[in-house]
């Protein structure tokens, strides 16, 4: 029979457990041996007890849990060829020819490199070559995108973004209860794990969903004179309560707009008591939303089908959501496109970034 393995890597995202569960059970359902790799690429490089054969019940009672029960890690060794050779050896030893990686763009970049190197790794290492020559040569890879920031090209939604949005809504609602008095509130969506070149998906949609008064995102700087506008509108009777500032927000001249700058502005001009709430780790906390559980289940099932249908010529793919359907897209292209968007965002070429990303 065929053997496959699943791992979660990079920053954890709600819904990863549902993905691991779906891949495991669908794998068993189609008659494959399924291995759970603990601690991401680190477990793959280290091997041993980190690679465990799963049964139907290994993934019982995890769909509702946050984080990832098989562990996720950042792994320096996998960035090196030596580390990846060791990872390859650990897979070959167990006869694993199919790998499902659930992680962010870093993890999927690594998966892409691993897959491209597979043939050369086997040629440089005799111990691997011998085993491979006898049994199996190819390694099929599929990627599932687990990332709270919805920043990957190739899927309408990444696993975890919806749960993070739910968390932000809960926080905003809690803050609003206290904000009914006479306080101005600024919410700064600023996660240490989210780099400022990403599309500010969470800032934008949480502003929409909470009925925020202002939202600042890097790719849409405010009109000239926004400071006057903001302060005059407020003094006109309707009180602002929520201003959302994404990391990396700038004005039309490229000058950064920080939450503290807005806070000082509002305090100085209007004399309101103003508070800044910085959302960090808390965006990742809590339980996965229904949407993330369902998304992960649908994409996980498709991942197994893609692995089972793969031939040695099939390139590694990402399973994404497009128009409510699970779709397979070439991993290389998705990773490259995501990099192009990030570079464009870094260099403040926002129109180009939006065009590359495909609208919205
Ligand atoms: P995320 O997957 O959430 O974007 P990281 O960027 O930290 O998180 O990547 C997670 C792991 O993926 C890294 O610790 C490393 O093991 C692996 N990885 C990332 N980039 C590469 C790369 N260019 N080559 C090989 N492995 C990589």
CSV table of C-alpha atoms in Angstrom, one decimal, residues 19-31 34 55-61 301 304:
chain,number,residue,atom,x,y,z
A,19,UNK,CA,-6.8,19.5,8.4
A,20,UNK,CA,-4.6,16.9,10.1
A,21,UNK,CA,-7.7,14.9,11.0
A,22,UNK,CA,-9.2,15.1,7.4
A,23,UNK,CA,-5.9,14.1,5.8
A,24,UNK,CA,-5.4,11.2,8.3
A,25,UNK,CA,-8.9,9.8,8.0
A,26,UNK,CA,-9.2,10.2,4.2
A,27,UNK,CA,-5.7,8.6,3.9
A,28,UNK,CA,-6.8,5.6,5.9
A,29,UNK,CA,-10.1,5.5,4.1
A,30,UNK,CA,-8.3,5.1,0.7
A,31,UNK,CA,-6.1,2.4,2.1
A,34,UNK,CA,-0.7,7.5,7.4
A,55,UNK,CA,-4.9,5.0,13.2
A,56,UNK,CA,-8.5,6.3,12.9
A,57,UNK,CA,-8.5,7.3,16.6
A,58,UNK,CA,-5.2,9.1,16.6
A,59,UNK,CA,-7.2,12.1,15.4
A,60,UNK,CA,-10.3,11.7,17.5
A,61,UNK,CA,-11.5,14.7,19.5
A,301,UNK,CA,-9.7,15.4,1.7
A,304,UNK,CA,-5.3,13.1,-0.2
